[in-house]
Structure formats: C-alpha cells, structure tokens
Amino acid sequence: MISADELLKNASSSAKRNYNFNKRLSKPRDLINGQRVCKVSKYKLGIRKVSGNGCGPIAIYNALRIIGQQPDFPTICLAVDKYALRVGGIFGTDPEKLENMFKECRIAAMKAKDYEDFRTVSGVVRASILCYWVGKPKRSLLHFAAIFSNPDGTLSVCNRYSNRTTPSVARNLDRLCPKECYVCGFFLN
C-alpha cells in the first residue's frame, strides 16, 4: 500500500487534519468489529467519525489483515478520505470510487463482475469486500464488510453489526446478502 507521506502530498486540508488526529489514537492490532463500540470508533473520516461512516475503511483494513498484511488504519482512513468519500463523508465510502482508490493506493484488489462472480470467487480467495444495501435497495444504507471462508463452507463476516465485537457467521452469501441487495464486491488474495 502507498505510504501516508505520498497520500498527504495532494490531500485536502480536512483529510490532513483527520489524519493528524487519527495517528495519535490507539491503533487496532487485530480484526475490527463493532464500529460503534471498537477502538477506532473515535477516528475521524470526512466530516464524521468512523463510528457512523467507517465501514468502508474497516472492511479494507480487515481484508488486508486477513490476507496477512499489517495495514495502518490511519493511513487507510486517509486514503478513503482522499479518494473515496461520498458527500464529504456524510454517506461514508462511495463504492464507485473504491476501485480507483485501490489502484491509486497500490492495493491489489479485483472487482467482481457481478453477484454470481462474487458468489463463486469469494469462496476461493482469502478475503473479499462486500458492499450491499442493508435493507431495501436504494432506500436504505450501504454497508461494507470483509468476508473470509471457513473450512465448513460458512462465511465469517467482519463488522457486519456495529455493536458486535466478533465476526458473525453466515451460512452462505444469499443469507448475508440477497442478490437484489448486492452493490459490488472486491477480492484480495
């Protein structure tokens, strides 16, 4: 992943302020779950705190951890702040901007072609990032979660719920995200 120094070169003044604030806070050492109750809930992202709009950077961080990297959460927040926020962060991470953010930040992530592609490939790669509508499509909130497969074929879902501090388990993708709620997905291996 690109360094914070490189990201800071052309970052907005608010992204720089948020990064300087965030890097003084306690850093996560393991997977992040429960964005409203975890250590990183007080981090700033755009004009809000991670507790309210941080599922995108949390999913990126978790996916990178799952594949064995040691990501720096303040740097991931800076990258999302710089490249992928929707309306200054009021609505969190923009899924349409995420692919470009991965490219700019040199994160090896591949976008799924569609729901069926995501269903097929997410079971064989080490980590996936799923973006989905939590309720009725286009009338509810978007959410991002990192997913990894378990030996028994179930899926572990990191940060599925904002108040749960451990990954949840879903029997399959349909139980987690019906096709009509799917927005996009990315694979990391």
PDB file of C-alpha atoms in Angstrom, residues 11-179:
ATOM      1  CA  ALA A  11      -4.722  15.586   0.217  1.00  0.00           C
ATOM      2  CA  SER A  12      -7.292  18.191   1.218  1.00  0.00           C
ATOM      3  CA  SER A  13      -6.709  20.192   4.393  1.00  0.00           C
ATOM      4  CA  SER A  14      -9.541  18.329   6.138  1.00  0.00           C
ATOM      5  CA  ALA A  15      -8.064  14.929   5.169  1.00  0.00           C
ATOM      6  CA  LYS A  16      -4.698  16.081   6.560  1.00  0.00           C
ATOM      7  CA  ARG A  17      -6.327  17.272   9.796  1.00  0.00           C
ATOM      8  CA  ASN A  18      -8.188  13.995  10.177  1.00  0.00           C
ATOM      9  CA  TYR A  19      -5.001  12.000   9.563  1.00  0.00           C
ATOM     10  CA  ASN A  20      -3.040  14.014  12.133  1.00  0.00           C
ATOM     11  CA  PHE A  21      -5.828  13.472  14.662  1.00  0.00           C
ATOM     12  CA  ASN A  22      -6.180   9.750  13.866  1.00  0.00           C
ATOM     13  CA  LYS A  23      -2.489   8.889  14.032  1.00  0.00           C
ATOM     14  CA  ARG A  24      -2.433   9.980  17.703  1.00  0.00           C
ATOM     15  CA  LEU A  25      -5.182   7.500  18.634  1.00  0.00           C
ATOM     16  CA  SER A  26      -4.733   3.880  19.651  1.00  0.00           C
ATOM     17  CA  LYS A  27      -4.237   1.641  16.603  1.00  0.00           C
ATOM     18  CA  PRO A  28      -6.038  -1.662  16.138  1.00  0.00           C
ATOM     19  CA  ARG A  29      -3.931  -4.820  16.382  1.00  0.00           C
ATOM     20  CA  ASP A  30      -6.437  -7.364  15.121  1.00  0.00           C
ATOM     21  CA  LEU A  31      -9.616  -7.525  13.046  1.00  0.00           C
ATOM     22  CA  ILE A  32     -12.042  -4.664  13.693  1.00  0.00           C
ATOM     23  CA  ASN A  33     -15.643  -5.481  14.572  1.00  0.00           C
ATOM     24  CA  GLY A  34     -18.435  -3.338  16.004  1.00  0.00           C
ATOM     25  CA  GLN A  35     -17.589   0.042  14.502  1.00  0.00           C
ATOM     26  CA  ARG A  36     -19.682   1.913  17.086  1.00  0.00           C
ATOM     27  CA  VAL A  37     -18.048   0.215  20.082  1.00  0.00           C
ATOM     28  CA  CYS A  38     -14.481  -0.633  18.974  1.00  0.00           C
ATOM     29  CA  LYS A  39     -11.207   1.244  19.486  1.00  0.00           C
ATOM     30  CA  VAL A  40     -11.377   3.019  16.140  1.00  0.00           C
ATOM     31  CA  SER A  41     -14.892   4.413  16.623  1.00  0.00           C
ATOM     32  CA  LYS A  42     -13.464   7.829  17.519  1.00  0.00           C
ATOM     33  CA  TYR A  43     -11.302   8.113  14.400  1.00  0.00           C
ATOM     34  CA  LYS A  44     -12.348  10.881  12.009  1.00  0.00           C
ATOM     35  CA  LEU A  45     -13.354  10.258   8.404  1.00  0.00           C
ATOM     36  CA  GLY A  46     -14.575  13.142   6.302  1.00  0.00           C
ATOM     37  CA  ILE A  47     -16.866  15.275   8.477  1.00  0.00           C
ATOM     38  CA  ARG A  48     -17.927  12.398  10.731  1.00  0.00           C
ATOM     39  CA  LYS A  49     -16.454   9.740  12.976  1.00  0.00           C
ATOM     40  CA  VAL A  50     -15.737   6.164  11.953  1.00  0.00           C
ATOM     41  CA  SER A  51     -18.482   5.019  14.323  1.00  0.00           C
ATOM     42  CA  GLY A  52     -21.040   6.426  11.873  1.00  0.00           C
ATOM     43  CA  ASN A  53     -19.483   6.149   8.431  1.00  0.00           C
ATOM     44  CA  GLY A  54     -16.376   3.982   8.712  1.00  0.00           C
ATOM     45  CA  CYS A  55     -17.475   0.578   7.440  1.00  0.00           C
ATOM     46  CA  GLY A  56     -15.523   1.101   4.175  1.00  0.00           C
ATOM     47  CA  PRO A  57     -12.069   1.651   5.709  1.00  0.00           C
ATOM     48  CA  ILE A  58     -12.800  -1.024   8.324  1.00  0.00           C
ATOM     49  CA  ALA A  59     -13.584  -3.545   5.555  1.00  0.00           C
ATOM     50  CA  ILE A  60     -10.390  -2.626   3.694  1.00  0.00           C
ATOM     51  CA  TYR A  61      -8.309  -2.898   6.872  1.00  0.00           C
ATOM     52  CA  ASN A  62      -9.870  -6.256   7.797  1.00  0.00           C
ATOM     53  CA  ALA A  63      -9.392  -7.719   4.304  1.00  0.00           C
ATOM     54  CA  LEU A  64      -5.732  -6.695   4.306  1.00  0.00           C
ATOM     55  CA  ARG A  65      -5.281  -8.272   7.772  1.00  0.00           C
ATOM     56  CA  ILE A  66      -6.966 -11.477   6.612  1.00  0.00           C
ATOM     57  CA  ILE A  67      -4.505 -11.862   3.725  1.00  0.00           C
ATOM     58  CA  GLY A  68      -1.573 -11.410   6.091  1.00  0.00           C
ATOM     59  CA  GLN A  69      -0.649  -7.750   5.710  1.00  0.00           C
ATOM     60  CA  GLN A  70      -0.141  -5.341   8.610  1.00  0.00           C
ATOM     61  CA  PRO A  71      -2.123  -2.299   7.443  1.00  0.00           C
ATOM     62  CA  ASP A  72      -2.055   1.046   9.215  1.00  0.00           C
ATOM     63  CA  PHE A  73      -5.628   2.112   9.962  1.00  0.00           C
ATOM     64  CA  PRO A  74      -4.934   5.902   9.993  1.00  0.00           C
ATOM     65  CA  THR A  75      -3.373   5.552   6.515  1.00  0.00           C
ATOM     66  CA  ILE A  76      -6.372   3.608   5.211  1.00  0.00           C
ATOM     67  CA  CYS A  77      -8.699   6.303   6.565  1.00  0.00           C
ATOM     68  CA  LEU A  78      -6.547   8.931   4.838  1.00  0.00           C
ATOM     69  CA  ALA A  79      -6.762   7.024   1.520  1.00  0.00           C
ATOM     70  CA  VAL A  80     -10.551   6.734   1.762  1.00  0.00           C
ATOM     71  CA  ASP A  81     -10.786  10.392   2.858  1.00  0.00           C
ATOM     72  CA  LYS A  82      -8.753  11.408  -0.187  1.00  0.00           C
ATOM     73  CA  TYR A  83     -10.166   9.150  -2.894  1.00  0.00           C
ATOM     74  CA  ALA A  84     -13.451   7.517  -1.974  1.00  0.00           C
ATOM     75  CA  LEU A  85     -15.806   9.526   0.245  1.00  0.00           C
ATOM     76  CA  ARG A  86     -19.416  10.300  -0.677  1.00  0.00           C
ATOM     77  CA  VAL A  87     -20.537  13.884   0.007  1.00  0.00           C
ATOM     78  CA  GLY A  88     -17.622  14.674   2.327  1.00  0.00           C
ATOM     79  CA  GLY A  89     -18.211  11.521   4.321  1.00  0.00           C
ATOM     80  CA  ILE A  90     -21.821  12.140   5.281  1.00  0.00           C
ATOM     81  CA  PHE A  91     -22.719   8.916   3.476  1.00  0.00           C
ATOM     82  CA  GLY A  92     -19.431   7.085   4.037  1.00  0.00           C
ATOM     83  CA  THR A  93     -17.454   5.404   1.288  1.00  0.00           C
ATOM     84  CA  ASP A  94     -18.540   5.628  -2.338  1.00  0.00           C
ATOM     85  CA  PRO A  95     -18.444   2.132  -3.857  1.00  0.00           C
ATOM     86  CA  GLU A  96     -17.982   3.595  -7.341  1.00  0.00           C
ATOM     87  CA  LYS A  97     -14.785   5.364  -6.240  1.00  0.00           C
ATOM     88  CA  LEU A  98     -13.298   2.407  -4.397  1.00  0.00           C
ATOM     89  CA  GLU A  99     -11.808   0.688  -7.450  1.00  0.00           C
ATOM     90  CA  ASN A 100      -9.847   3.847  -8.302  1.00  0.00           C
ATOM     91  CA  MET A 101      -8.741   4.213  -4.669  1.00  0.00           C
ATOM     92  CA  PHE A 102      -7.322   0.668  -4.721  1.00  0.00           C
ATOM     93  CA  LYS A 103      -5.409   1.499  -7.915  1.00  0.00           C
ATOM     94  CA  GLU A 104      -4.073   4.832  -6.611  1.00  0.00           C
ATOM     95  CA  CYS A 105      -3.020   3.242  -3.315  1.00  0.00           C
ATOM     96  CA  ARG A 106      -1.469   0.165  -4.922  1.00  0.00           C
ATOM     97  CA  ILE A 107      -3.773  -2.293  -3.183  1.00  0.00           C
ATOM     98  CA  ALA A 108      -4.120  -5.469  -5.258  1.00  0.00           C
ATOM     99  CA  ALA A 109      -7.891  -5.823  -5.350  1.00  0.00           C
ATOM    100  CA  MET A 110     -10.010  -7.134  -8.196  1.00  0.00           C
ATOM    101  CA  LYS A 111     -13.618  -6.036  -8.684  1.00  0.00           C
ATOM    102  CA  ALA A 112     -16.247  -8.750  -9.094  1.00  0.00           C
ATOM    103  CA  LYS A 113     -18.107  -8.647 -12.411  1.00  0.00           C
ATOM    104  CA  ASP A 114     -21.485  -9.232 -10.755  1.00  0.00           C
ATOM    105  CA  TYR A 115     -23.235 -11.074  -7.921  1.00  0.00           C
ATOM    106  CA  GLU A 116     -22.669 -14.534  -9.415  1.00  0.00           C
ATOM    107  CA  ASP A 117     -18.965 -13.795  -9.917  1.00  0.00           C
ATOM    108  CA  PHE A 118     -18.728 -12.594  -6.323  1.00  0.00           C
ATOM    109  CA  ARG A 119     -20.512 -15.718  -5.056  1.00  0.00           C
ATOM    110  CA  THR A 120     -18.186 -18.023  -6.995  1.00  0.00           C
ATOM    111  CA  VAL A 121     -14.842 -16.348  -6.410  1.00  0.00           C
ATOM    112  CA  SER A 122     -15.333 -15.195  -2.794  1.00  0.00           C
ATOM    113  CA  GLY A 123     -15.309 -18.842  -1.710  1.00  0.00           C
ATOM    114  CA  VAL A 124     -11.816 -19.454  -3.094  1.00  0.00           C
ATOM    115  CA  VAL A 125      -9.922 -16.242  -2.379  1.00  0.00           C
ATOM    116  CA  ARG A 126      -8.547 -15.451   1.054  1.00  0.00           C
ATOM    117  CA  ALA A 127     -10.606 -12.279   1.574  1.00  0.00           C
ATOM    118  CA  SER A 128     -13.436 -10.368  -0.073  1.00  0.00           C
ATOM    119  CA  ILE A 129     -15.008  -6.968   0.482  1.00  0.00           C
ATOM    120  CA  LEU A 130     -18.758  -6.827   0.002  1.00  0.00           C
ATOM    121  CA  CYS A 131     -20.844  -3.666  -0.420  1.00  0.00           C
ATOM    122  CA  TYR A 132     -24.579  -4.161  -0.014  1.00  0.00           C
ATOM    123  CA  TRP A 133     -27.838  -2.445   0.874  1.00  0.00           C
ATOM    124  CA  VAL A 134     -28.769  -3.301   4.479  1.00  0.00           C
ATOM    125  CA  GLY A 135     -32.472  -3.021   3.693  1.00  0.00           C
ATOM    126  CA  LYS A 136     -34.452  -2.187   0.591  1.00  0.00           C
ATOM    127  CA  PRO A 137     -32.165  -1.458  -2.357  1.00  0.00           C
ATOM    128  CA  LYS A 138     -31.636   2.269  -2.963  1.00  0.00           C
ATOM    129  CA  ARG A 139     -33.855   3.130   0.027  1.00  0.00           C
ATOM    130  CA  SER A 140     -31.587   2.084   2.861  1.00  0.00           C
ATOM    131  CA  LEU A 141     -27.967   2.435   3.952  1.00  0.00           C
ATOM    132  CA  LEU A 142     -24.976   0.921   2.198  1.00  0.00           C
ATOM    133  CA  HIS A 143     -22.634  -1.233   4.245  1.00  0.00           C
ATOM    134  CA  PHE A 144     -19.189  -2.687   3.596  1.00  0.00           C
ATOM    135  CA  ALA A 145     -17.907  -5.851   5.244  1.00  0.00           C
ATOM    136  CA  ALA A 146     -14.826  -8.051   4.879  1.00  0.00           C
ATOM    137  CA  ILE A 147     -15.550 -11.742   4.389  1.00  0.00           C
ATOM    138  CA  PHE A 148     -13.494 -14.910   4.601  1.00  0.00           C
ATOM    139  CA  SER A 149     -14.484 -18.536   4.113  1.00  0.00           C
ATOM    140  CA  ASN A 150     -14.396 -21.087   6.903  1.00  0.00           C
ATOM    141  CA  PRO A 151     -13.398 -24.749   6.410  1.00  0.00           C
ATOM    142  CA  ASP A 152     -17.036 -25.823   6.864  1.00  0.00           C
ATOM    143  CA  GLY A 153     -18.162 -23.621   3.942  1.00  0.00           C
ATOM    144  CA  THR A 154     -19.698 -20.870   6.074  1.00  0.00           C
ATOM    145  CA  LEU A 155     -18.611 -17.250   5.796  1.00  0.00           C
ATOM    146  CA  SER A 156     -17.114 -15.162   8.583  1.00  0.00           C
ATOM    147  CA  VAL A 157     -18.239 -11.551   8.231  1.00  0.00           C
ATOM    148  CA  CYS A 158     -16.189  -8.850   9.919  1.00  0.00           C
ATOM    149  CA  ASN A 159     -18.012  -5.736  11.178  1.00  0.00           C
ATOM    150  CA  ARG A 160     -21.411  -6.948   9.986  1.00  0.00           C
ATOM    151  CA  TYR A 161     -23.052  -5.344  13.012  1.00  0.00           C
ATOM    152  CA  SER A 162     -22.000  -2.029  14.551  1.00  0.00           C
ATOM    153  CA  ASN A 163     -22.291  -3.267  18.141  1.00  0.00           C
ATOM    154  CA  ARG A 164     -20.876  -6.791  17.867  1.00  0.00           C
ATOM    155  CA  THR A 165     -17.178  -7.182  18.688  1.00  0.00           C
ATOM    156  CA  THR A 166     -16.599 -10.533  16.947  1.00  0.00           C
ATOM    157  CA  PRO A 167     -17.140 -11.650  13.356  1.00  0.00           C
ATOM    158  CA  SER A 168     -20.570 -13.067  12.609  1.00  0.00           C
ATOM    159  CA  VAL A 169     -21.104 -16.271  10.649  1.00  0.00           C
ATOM    160  CA  ALA A 170     -23.388 -16.614   7.633  1.00  0.00           C
ATOM    161  CA  ARG A 171     -24.290 -19.983   6.115  1.00  0.00           C
ATOM    162  CA  ASN A 172     -23.867 -18.579   2.613  1.00  0.00           C
ATOM    163  CA  LEU A 173     -23.862 -15.381   0.589  1.00  0.00           C
ATOM    164  CA  ASP A 174     -27.623 -15.478  -0.020  1.00  0.00           C
ATOM    165  CA  ARG A 175     -28.235 -15.383   3.742  1.00  0.00           C
ATOM    166  CA  LEU A 176     -25.855 -12.453   4.144  1.00  0.00           C
ATOM    167  CA  CYS A 177     -26.752 -10.503   1.022  1.00  0.00           C
ATOM    168  CA  PRO A 178     -29.606 -11.443  -1.316  1.00  0.00           C
ATOM    169  CA  LYS A 179     -28.863 -10.717  -4.970  1.00  0.00           C
TER     170      LYS A 179
END
